Tab-separated table of C-alpha atoms in Angstrom:
chain	number	residue	atom	x	y	z
V	110	MET	CA	-3.163	-16.555	-12.623
V	111	TRP	CA	0.615	-16.402	-12.429
V	112	SER	CA	2.560	-17.661	-15.411
V	113	GLU	CA	6.284	-17.585	-16.030
V	114	ASP	CA	5.957	-15.999	-19.450
V	115	SER	CA	3.649	-13.155	-18.431
V	116	ALA	CA	5.109	-10.895	-15.780
V	117	LEU	CA	8.302	-12.457	-14.508
V	118	THR	CA	11.736	-13.158	-15.809
V	119	VAL	CA	13.487	-15.971	-13.970
V	120	PHE	CA	17.234	-15.532	-13.744
V	121	ASN	CA	19.582	-18.456	-13.209
V	122	THR	CA	21.513	-17.027	-10.303
V	123	PRO	CA	24.022	-19.111	-8.331
V	124	VAL	CA	22.518	-20.980	-5.437
V	125	ASN	CA	23.542	-19.413	-2.105
V	126	GLU	CA	22.330	-19.751	1.453
V	127	ARG	CA	19.345	-17.595	0.679
V	128	THR	CA	18.127	-19.870	-2.085
V	129	LYS	CA	18.690	-23.253	-0.428
V	130	MET	CA	15.096	-23.904	0.578
V	131	ALA	CA	12.861	-26.887	0.328
V	132	THR	CA	10.159	-24.966	-1.519
V	133	ALA	CA	10.119	-27.297	-4.507
V	134	ASN	CA	9.391	-30.262	-2.216
V	135	ARG	CA	6.500	-28.599	-0.409
V	136	ASN	CA	2.932	-29.554	-0.983
V	137	PRO	CA	0.436	-26.817	-1.867
V	138	GLU	CA	-1.485	-25.271	1.008
V	139	ILE	CA	-4.779	-23.411	1.272
V	140	ARG	CA	-4.548	-20.687	3.893
V	141	LYS	CA	-7.107	-18.230	5.203
V	142	ASP	CA	-6.275	-14.559	5.674
V	143	ALA	CA	-8.056	-13.893	8.963
V	144	VAL	CA	-7.749	-10.121	8.500
V	145	ASN	CA	-9.476	-9.949	5.118
V	146	ASN	CA	-11.471	-13.227	5.236
V	147	ARG	CA	-9.828	-14.404	2.021
V	148	LEU	CA	-8.512	-17.789	0.920
V	149	VAL	CA	-5.122	-18.111	-0.759
V	150	ILE	CA	-3.550	-21.123	-2.477
V	151	LEU	CA	0.194	-21.359	-1.912
V	152	SER	CA	1.494	-23.429	-4.794
V	153	PRO	CA	5.309	-23.504	-4.991
V	154	ALA	CA	5.231	-25.995	-7.860
V	155	ARG	CA	4.219	-23.059	-10.062
V	156	SER	CA	7.555	-21.311	-9.561
V	157	ARG	CA	11.260	-21.931	-9.262
V	158	ARG	CA	13.322	-20.762	-6.311
V	159	PRO	CA	11.645	-17.869	-4.449
V	160	SER	CA	14.872	-15.869	-4.661
V	161	ASP	CA	14.760	-16.063	-8.473
V	162	PHE	CA	11.759	-13.748	-8.636
V	163	LYS	CA	12.697	-10.508	-10.381
V	164	SER	CA	10.682	-7.788	-12.011
V	165	LYS	CA	10.697	-8.032	-15.787
V	166	SER	CA	11.271	-4.294	-16.142
V	167	GLN	CA	12.333	-1.647	-13.685
V	168	ALA	CA	9.744	0.849	-12.500
V	169	LYS	CA	11.983	3.918	-12.822
V	170	SER	CA	12.233	4.829	-16.462
V	171	ASP	CA	13.122	8.525	-16.570
V	172	SER	CA	15.087	9.329	-19.693
V	173	ASN	CA	17.385	11.569	-17.693
V	174	PRO	CA	17.356	10.346	-14.092
V	175	SER	CA	20.157	12.684	-13.026
V	176	SER	CA	18.084	15.743	-13.874
V	177	ASN	CA	16.522	17.525	-10.897
V	178	ALA	CA	13.651	18.923	-12.947
V	179	GLN	CA	11.780	18.106	-16.114
V	180	PRO	CA	10.354	21.144	-17.974
V	181	GLN	CA	7.310	19.137	-19.067
V	182	CYS	CA	6.568	17.705	-15.590
V	183	PRO	CA	3.947	19.733	-13.671
V	184	PHE	CA	4.981	18.135	-10.375
V	185	CYS	CA	8.525	19.564	-10.464
V	186	ALA	CA	9.445	22.652	-8.480
V	187	GLY	CA	8.980	25.723	-10.655
V	188	ASN	CA	6.063	24.178	-12.571
V	189	GLU	CA	3.451	24.608	-9.853
V	190	HIS	CA	1.351	26.803	-12.167
V	191	GLN	CA	0.774	23.789	-14.433
V	192	CYS	CA	-0.974	21.830	-11.665
V	193	ALA	CA	-4.526	21.681	-10.405
V	194	PRO	CA	-5.256	23.903	-7.366
V	195	GLU	CA	-3.088	23.383	-4.299
V	196	ILE	CA	-4.730	22.293	-1.047
V	197	PHE	CA	-1.662	22.773	1.171
V	198	ARG	CA	2.087	22.367	1.187
V	199	MET	CA	4.639	21.350	3.798
V	200	PRO	CA	6.194	23.271	5.402
V	201	ALA	CA	3.121	25.496	5.377
V	202	ASP	CA	5.099	28.728	5.065
V	203	SER	CA	7.432	27.459	2.331
V	204	THR	CA	7.642	29.015	-1.124
V	205	SER	CA	9.995	27.492	-3.684
V	206	ASP	CA	11.583	25.346	-0.939
V	207	TRP	CA	8.531	23.162	-0.318
V	208	LYS	CA	9.017	19.476	0.530
V	209	VAL	CA	5.537	18.075	-0.124
V	210	ARG	CA	2.533	19.519	-1.938
V	211	VAL	CA	-1.043	18.250	-1.765
V	212	ILE	CA	-3.116	19.234	-4.790
V	213	GLU	CA	-6.434	18.398	-6.371
V	214	ASN	CA	-6.258	15.688	-9.010
V	215	LEU	CA	-6.589	17.246	-12.458
V	216	TYR	CA	-8.510	14.160	-13.631
V	217	PRO	CA	-10.506	13.130	-10.547
V	218	ALA	CA	-12.430	9.887	-10.276
V	219	LEU	CA	-15.046	11.673	-8.151
V	220	SER	CA	-16.492	15.183	-8.153
V	221	ARG	CA	-16.125	17.595	-5.257
V	222	ASP	CA	-19.028	19.612	-6.711
V	223	SER	CA	-21.650	20.304	-4.025
V	224	GLN	CA	-24.416	19.727	-6.581
V	225	VAL	CA	-23.250	16.149	-7.036
V	226	LYS	CA	-23.291	15.832	-3.251
V	227	SER	CA	-26.914	16.939	-3.143
V	228	ASP	CA	-27.778	14.181	-5.596
V	229	ASN	CA	-26.503	11.498	-3.216
V	230	GLU	CA	-29.895	9.925	-2.662
V	231	GLU	CA	-30.104	6.173	-3.080
V	232	TYR	CA	-32.632	4.915	-5.557
V	233	CYS	CA	-33.444	1.627	-7.240
V	234	HIS	CA	-33.129	1.477	-10.987
V	235	ALA	CA	-36.287	1.837	-13.015
V	236	ASN	CA	-36.345	-1.881	-13.793
V	237	GLY	CA	-36.928	-2.511	-10.117
V	238	THR	CA	-34.159	-5.062	-9.705
V	239	ALA	CA	-33.670	-5.470	-5.966
V	240	GLY	CA	-30.370	-4.289	-4.556
V	241	GLU	CA	-29.331	-2.090	-7.474
V	242	VAL	CA	-28.360	1.295	-6.074
V	243	SER	CA	-26.936	4.452	-7.572
V	244	LEU	CA	-25.264	7.346	-5.780
V	245	GLY	CA	-24.065	10.684	-7.031
V	246	GLY	CA	-20.302	10.453	-7.581
V	247	PHE	CA	-19.362	12.929	-4.866
V	248	GLY	CA	-15.959	12.690	-3.190
V	249	PHE	CA	-12.418	13.984	-3.213
V	250	HIS	CA	-9.452	12.836	-5.266
V	251	ASP	CA	-6.126	14.401	-4.327
V	252	VAL	CA	-2.480	13.986	-5.276
V	253	ILE	CA	0.452	14.116	-2.840
V	254	ILE	CA	3.648	15.221	-4.594
V	255	GLU	CA	6.334	13.581	-2.455
V	256	SER	CA	9.338	15.621	-3.568
V	257	PRO	CA	10.024	18.769	-5.605
V	258	VAL	CA	12.834	16.903	-7.402
V	259	HIS	CA	11.870	14.750	-10.382
V	260	SER	CA	14.495	12.051	-9.894
V	261	VAL	CA	13.890	11.576	-6.150
V	262	HIS	CA	11.609	8.667	-5.248
V	263	LEU	CA	10.087	7.864	-1.880
V	264	PRO	CA	12.838	5.485	-0.627
V	265	ASP	CA	15.471	8.065	-1.668
V	266	LEU	CA	14.211	10.367	1.075
V	267	SER	CA	15.505	10.245	4.648
V	268	PRO	CA	13.251	8.775	7.351
V	269	SER	CA	12.322	12.316	8.404
V	270	GLY	CA	11.687	13.207	4.745
V	271	ILE	CA	9.340	10.244	4.366
V	272	ALA	CA	7.720	11.311	7.647
V	273	VAL	CA	6.757	14.632	6.032
V	274	VAL	CA	4.882	12.658	3.348
V	275	LEU	CA	3.231	10.451	5.986
V	276	LEU	CA	2.182	13.490	8.009
V	277	ALA	CA	0.757	15.100	4.870
V	278	TYR	CA	-1.496	12.044	4.547
V	279	LYS	CA	-2.523	12.509	8.180
V	280	LYS	CA	-3.287	16.199	7.763
V	281	ARG	CA	-5.398	15.663	4.655
V	282	ILE	CA	-7.353	12.819	6.278
V	283	GLU	CA	-8.055	15.054	9.276
V	284	GLN	CA	-9.395	17.729	6.923
V	285	LEU	CA	-11.633	15.185	5.201
V	286	CYS	CA	-12.925	13.962	8.570
V	287	ALA	CA	-14.689	17.314	8.946
V	288	ILE	CA	-16.898	16.611	5.911
V	289	ASP	CA	-19.987	14.778	7.173
V	290	SER	CA	-20.717	12.901	3.961
V	291	ILE	CA	-17.228	11.364	3.728
V	292	ASN	CA	-17.072	7.925	5.317
V	293	TYR	CA	-13.878	6.331	4.050
V	294	VAL	CA	-10.449	7.537	2.922
V	295	GLN	CA	-8.038	5.440	0.862
V	296	VAL	CA	-4.383	6.455	0.641
V	297	PHE	CA	-2.455	4.662	-2.088
V	298	LYS	CA	0.674	4.885	-4.206
V	299	ASN	CA	1.220	3.404	-7.657
V	300	HIS	CA	4.918	3.124	-8.486
V	301	GLY	CA	5.670	2.316	-12.116
V	302	ALA	CA	3.477	2.357	-15.201
V	303	SER	CA	2.413	-1.282	-14.904
V	304	ALA	CA	1.286	-0.562	-11.317
V	305	GLY	CA	-0.984	2.221	-12.563
V	306	ALA	CA	1.239	5.315	-12.313
V	307	SER	CA	0.559	7.825	-15.082
V	308	MET	CA	3.350	10.187	-13.951
V	309	SER	CA	6.950	9.169	-13.254
V	310	HIS	CA	7.442	11.959	-10.691
V	311	SER	CA	7.057	10.343	-7.277
V	312	HIS	CA	3.559	10.870	-5.924
V	313	SER	CA	0.709	9.177	-4.107
V	314	GLN	CA	-3.037	9.715	-4.043
V	315	ILE	CA	-5.985	10.014	-1.687
V	316	LEU	CA	-9.576	9.146	-2.538
V	317	ALA	CA	-12.291	10.150	-0.067
V	318	LEU	CA	-15.589	8.293	-0.492
V	319	PRO	CA	-19.157	8.769	0.737
V	320	ILE	CA	-19.467	5.006	1.124
V	321	ILE	CA	-17.448	2.254	2.786
V	322	PRO	CA	-15.994	-0.059	0.084
V	323	SER	CA	-17.016	-3.695	0.319
V	324	ILE	CA	-13.425	-4.860	0.850
V	325	ALA	CA	-13.145	-2.551	3.886
V	326	SER	CA	-16.486	-3.784	5.240
V	327	THR	CA	-15.349	-7.384	4.815
V	328	ARG	CA	-12.112	-6.582	6.669
V	329	LEU	CA	-14.011	-4.973	9.546
V	330	ASN	CA	-16.409	-7.914	9.813
V	331	SER	CA	-13.519	-10.387	9.772
V	332	MET	CA	-11.711	-8.443	12.496
V	333	LYS	CA	-14.887	-8.383	14.548
V	334	GLU	CA	-15.421	-12.133	14.122
V	335	HIS	CA	-11.884	-12.870	15.314
V	336	TYR	CA	-12.333	-10.565	18.305
V	337	ASN	CA	-15.639	-12.168	19.244
V	338	GLN	CA	-14.054	-15.621	19.097
V	339	THR	CA	-10.771	-14.831	20.864
V	340	GLY	CA	-11.172	-11.530	22.696
V	341	LYS	CA	-8.085	-10.275	20.841
V	342	CYS	CA	-7.351	-7.926	17.955
V	343	VAL	CA	-6.334	-10.036	14.949
V	344	ILE	CA	-3.591	-7.563	13.932
V	345	CYS	CA	-2.162	-7.333	17.458
V	346	ASN	CA	-2.171	-11.149	17.528
V	347	ILE	CA	-0.643	-11.589	14.061
V	348	HIS	CA	2.143	-14.089	13.312
V	349	THR	CA	5.575	-12.435	13.609
V	350	ASP	CA	7.999	-15.323	14.170
V	351	LYS	CA	9.100	-16.806	10.840
V	352	PHE	CA	7.093	-14.164	8.978
V	353	LEU	CA	9.028	-11.217	10.440
V	354	ILE	CA	11.209	-9.193	8.070
V	355	ASP	CA	12.304	-6.177	10.119
V	356	GLU	CA	11.169	-4.201	13.130
V	357	SER	CA	11.481	-0.736	14.588
V	358	THR	CA	10.431	0.809	17.878
V	359	HIS	CA	6.774	1.131	16.923
V	360	PHE	CA	6.317	-1.022	13.792
V	361	VAL	CA	7.095	-4.415	12.261
V	362	SER	CA	7.314	-5.469	8.623
V	363	ILE	CA	6.074	-8.972	7.832
V	364	SER	CA	5.169	-11.310	5.037
V	365	PRO	CA	1.553	-12.073	6.007
V	366	PHE	CA	0.628	-15.686	6.793
V	367	ALA	CA	-1.745	-15.916	3.816
V	368	SER	CA	-0.004	-13.608	1.335
V	369	THR	CA	-2.119	-12.999	-1.741
V	370	PHE	CA	0.847	-12.021	-3.924
V	371	PRO	CA	4.554	-12.987	-4.149
V	372	PHE	CA	6.608	-10.904	-1.703
V	373	GLU	CA	3.543	-9.030	-0.444
V	374	THR	CA	4.638	-7.104	2.642
V	375	TRP	CA	2.707	-5.503	5.490
V	376	ILE	CA	3.943	-2.827	7.869
V	377	VAL	CA	1.954	-3.090	11.085
V	378	PRO	CA	1.864	-0.823	14.167
V	379	ARG	CA	3.035	-2.688	17.243
V	380	TYR	CA	0.634	-0.548	19.271
V	381	HIS	CA	-3.142	-0.844	18.880
V	382	SER	CA	-4.587	1.913	16.705
V	383	SER	CA	-7.785	2.017	14.661
V	384	HIS	CA	-7.007	5.029	12.468
V	385	TYR	CA	-3.920	5.981	10.526
V	386	HIS	CA	-4.456	9.667	11.263
V	387	GLU	CA	-3.715	9.018	14.955
V	388	LEU	CA	-0.045	8.847	13.894
V	389	ASP	CA	2.165	11.404	15.663
V	390	GLU	CA	5.433	12.939	14.484
V	391	ASP	CA	7.758	10.607	16.420
V	392	LYS	CA	5.974	7.523	15.142
V	393	ALA	CA	5.925	8.995	11.621
V	394	ILE	CA	9.733	9.260	11.637
V	395	ASP	CA	10.003	5.722	12.986
V	396	LEU	CA	7.591	4.477	10.302
V	397	GLY	CA	9.510	6.449	7.679
V	398	GLY	CA	12.685	4.568	8.536
V	399	LEU	CA	11.050	1.128	8.315
V	400	LEU	CA	9.165	2.010	5.131
V	401	LYS	CA	12.387	3.219	3.529
V	402	LEU	CA	14.195	-0.004	4.493
V	403	THR	CA	11.312	-2.162	3.239
V	404	LEU	CA	11.121	-0.437	-0.148
V	405	GLN	CA	14.911	-0.601	-0.528
V	406	LYS	CA	14.937	-4.330	0.183
V	407	LEU	CA	12.139	-5.006	-2.285
V	408	SER	CA	13.957	-2.936	-4.903
V	409	ILE	CA	17.280	-4.741	-4.401
V	410	GLN	CA	15.832	-8.246	-4.298
V	411	LEU	CA	13.229	-7.841	-7.056
V	412	ASN	CA	15.010	-5.513	-9.502
V	413	ASP	CA	13.131	-2.304	-8.631
V	414	PRO	CA	9.653	-3.699	-9.335
V	415	PRO	CA	6.549	-1.636	-9.938
V	416	TYR	CA	4.486	-1.776	-6.762
V	417	ASN	CA	1.257	-0.667	-5.119
V	418	PHE	CA	1.217	0.735	-1.622
V	419	MET	CA	-2.043	1.019	0.336
V	420	ILE	CA	-2.894	2.262	3.811
V	421	HIS	CA	-5.783	0.206	5.192
V	422	THR	CA	-7.386	2.303	7.896
V	423	SER	CA	-10.788	2.144	9.568
V	424	PRO	CA	-13.851	4.043	8.332
V	425	LEU	CA	-13.871	7.566	9.681
V	426	LYS	CA	-17.013	7.116	11.750
V	427	VAL	CA	-16.526	3.764	13.470
V	428	ALA	CA	-18.260	3.416	16.815
V	429	ALA	CA	-16.297	3.305	20.046
V	430	SER	CA	-17.376	-0.319	20.435
V	431	GLN	CA	-15.378	-1.144	17.283
V	432	PHE	CA	-12.081	0.321	18.511
V	433	PRO	CA	-10.902	-2.853	20.320
V	434	TYR	CA	-10.741	-4.884	17.089
V	435	THR	CA	-10.007	-2.346	14.328
V	436	HIS	CA	-6.338	-1.821	13.512
V	437	TRP	CA	-4.714	-0.037	10.547
V	438	TYR	CA	-1.746	-1.303	8.528
V	439	ILE	CA	0.174	-0.692	5.294
V	440	GLN	CA	0.167	-3.228	2.450
V	441	ILE	CA	2.890	-3.208	-0.232
V	442	VAL	CA	2.378	-5.395	-3.307
V	443	PRO	CA	5.230	-5.758	-5.836
V	444	GLN	CA	3.813	-6.245	-9.320
V	445	LEU	CA	5.370	-9.637	-10.101
V	446	SER	CA	2.285	-11.527	-11.234
V	447	THR	CA	-0.924	-11.182	-13.149
V	448	ILE	CA	-4.362	-12.543	-12.326
V	449	GLY	CA	-6.468	-14.770	-14.550
V	450	GLY	CA	-9.882	-16.331	-14.767
V	451	PHE	CA	-9.525	-18.485	-11.653
V	452	GLU	CA	-8.707	-15.509	-9.434
V	453	MET	CA	-11.449	-13.352	-10.954
V	454	GLY	CA	-13.966	-16.161	-10.773
V	455	THR	CA	-13.296	-17.258	-7.194
V	456	GLY	CA	-11.595	-14.360	-5.410
V	457	CYS	CA	-9.029	-16.977	-4.344
V	458	TYR	CA	-5.498	-16.145	-5.445
V	459	ILE	CA	-2.611	-18.491	-6.250
V	460	ASN	CA	0.700	-17.387	-4.767
V	461	PRO	CA	3.784	-19.345	-5.905
V	462	VAL	CA	5.950	-18.103	-3.000
V	463	PHE	CA	5.413	-19.200	0.586
V	464	PRO	CA	5.427	-16.054	2.766
V	465	GLU	CA	7.878	-17.528	5.274
V	466	ASP	CA	10.344	-17.996	2.393
V	467	ALA	CA	9.772	-14.444	1.195
V	468	ALA	CA	10.326	-13.162	4.742
V	469	LYS	CA	13.607	-15.089	5.077
V	470	ILE	CA	14.886	-13.764	1.765
V	471	LEU	CA	13.991	-10.155	2.598
V	472	ARG	CA	15.429	-10.442	6.117
V	473	GLU	CA	18.777	-11.357	4.605
V	474	VAL	CA	18.892	-8.600	1.976
V	475	GLU	CA	21.706	-6.245	2.879
V	476	VAL	CA	21.093	-2.541	2.424
V	477	SER	CA	24.130	-0.275	2.443
V	478	THR	CA	23.930	3.031	4.269
V	479	THR	CA	24.290	4.797	0.942
V	480	GLU	CA	21.267	3.040	-0.612
C-alpha cells in the first residue's frame, strides 16, 4: 500500500497550470481494468498534488557517468569475453562496432538443458493434493545489451537506435517460436536497482517459458469476454481522449483508465496485432521515437525514477480464432510506490493518482530536442 514515507518524496513546488487540478476534492473510485480483469481503487486523498510525485532517488547511479566504458562491467564493449555465450549481435556482421548484443543470462532462472526438458512431465505431489503440479524448469533466459557504451541508456539512443533494440527482441522471439515446448515469451526491462536491475549498464531480458503464466491467461480470457460481449477488440476500443499522452503514426501512449500504479503508461499499437514479433522495421523506428519520448517525459517529471518495462504479447501458439481479440502492448511502471498487505491479500491495488491527471501532466511535459 502506498505511503508517503516509504517510496516517495513530496516536493513543495510552486503551483502552476499543470498542478491546478481538483484531485483533492474528488471522491475515490473503483475502476475495472477490462484488459487484465483487475480492480483498482483510485484514492486521491492518499496523496498531494499529482504533479508533486517524484522518485526518492534517481535510477542512474554510475560513479563516473561520463565514462564510455567500465573495466569491471562485462556488458561494455571490449569486455565481451567476460559474458555468457553470445546468441547474436546487431548488426550481424559487426565486430567491435556492435550496437546490440543478445547473450545467455549467466544466472538464468530456467535451464536450457535438454535433460530438464525431458523431465517436463506433469505429476501430482506424493501427498495427492489435487491441483498441485510440478514441471521441470526448462526454458530460456537471455539478456539484451542495449548499447556498447556504459553511460548510454535506452532513451539516450535515437529512435532508429531504439529500433535496433526492439528488432533484437523480435528476432529472438522468432527464434524461440521454433522451439515446440516454448509457449510464452516475456520481454522486460528493469531500470534502477529498486526496480530489480542488478547491472547499471542498460539492458533488458527475455524469459521463454513452457507454460502460459496465469496473468497472461487472465488477460486473454478478459479480452475474449469483451470481444464476445461487444464484437470489438478491447485494446482497439481503448479510451484515448483524456487519457492520451502522445501519439505517433502507428502507436499511442496513454495512462490506462484503471491504472494500477501512479503514472503507469501504456504504449499501444493503433493497428490490430496479436504478437509483438509481427513488428516491422518502419514500425519499430516509429515505436522507438514514441518510447524515447515517453521515457524522457517520465524521467523529467518524476526525477529519473526506477521503472519496469514489459511487453505483453500473446502466447506463441494462439489459435486463429483468437486473433480478433488478442492485441499486444507495452506497459511502463515507474517505481513510485510500494505494495502492502491489502494489495497482496486482494489483488486490488490503490493508486493515489487519477490516470487522466497523470496523462494531462505528461502531455504538458516539454522535452527539448537535446534531451
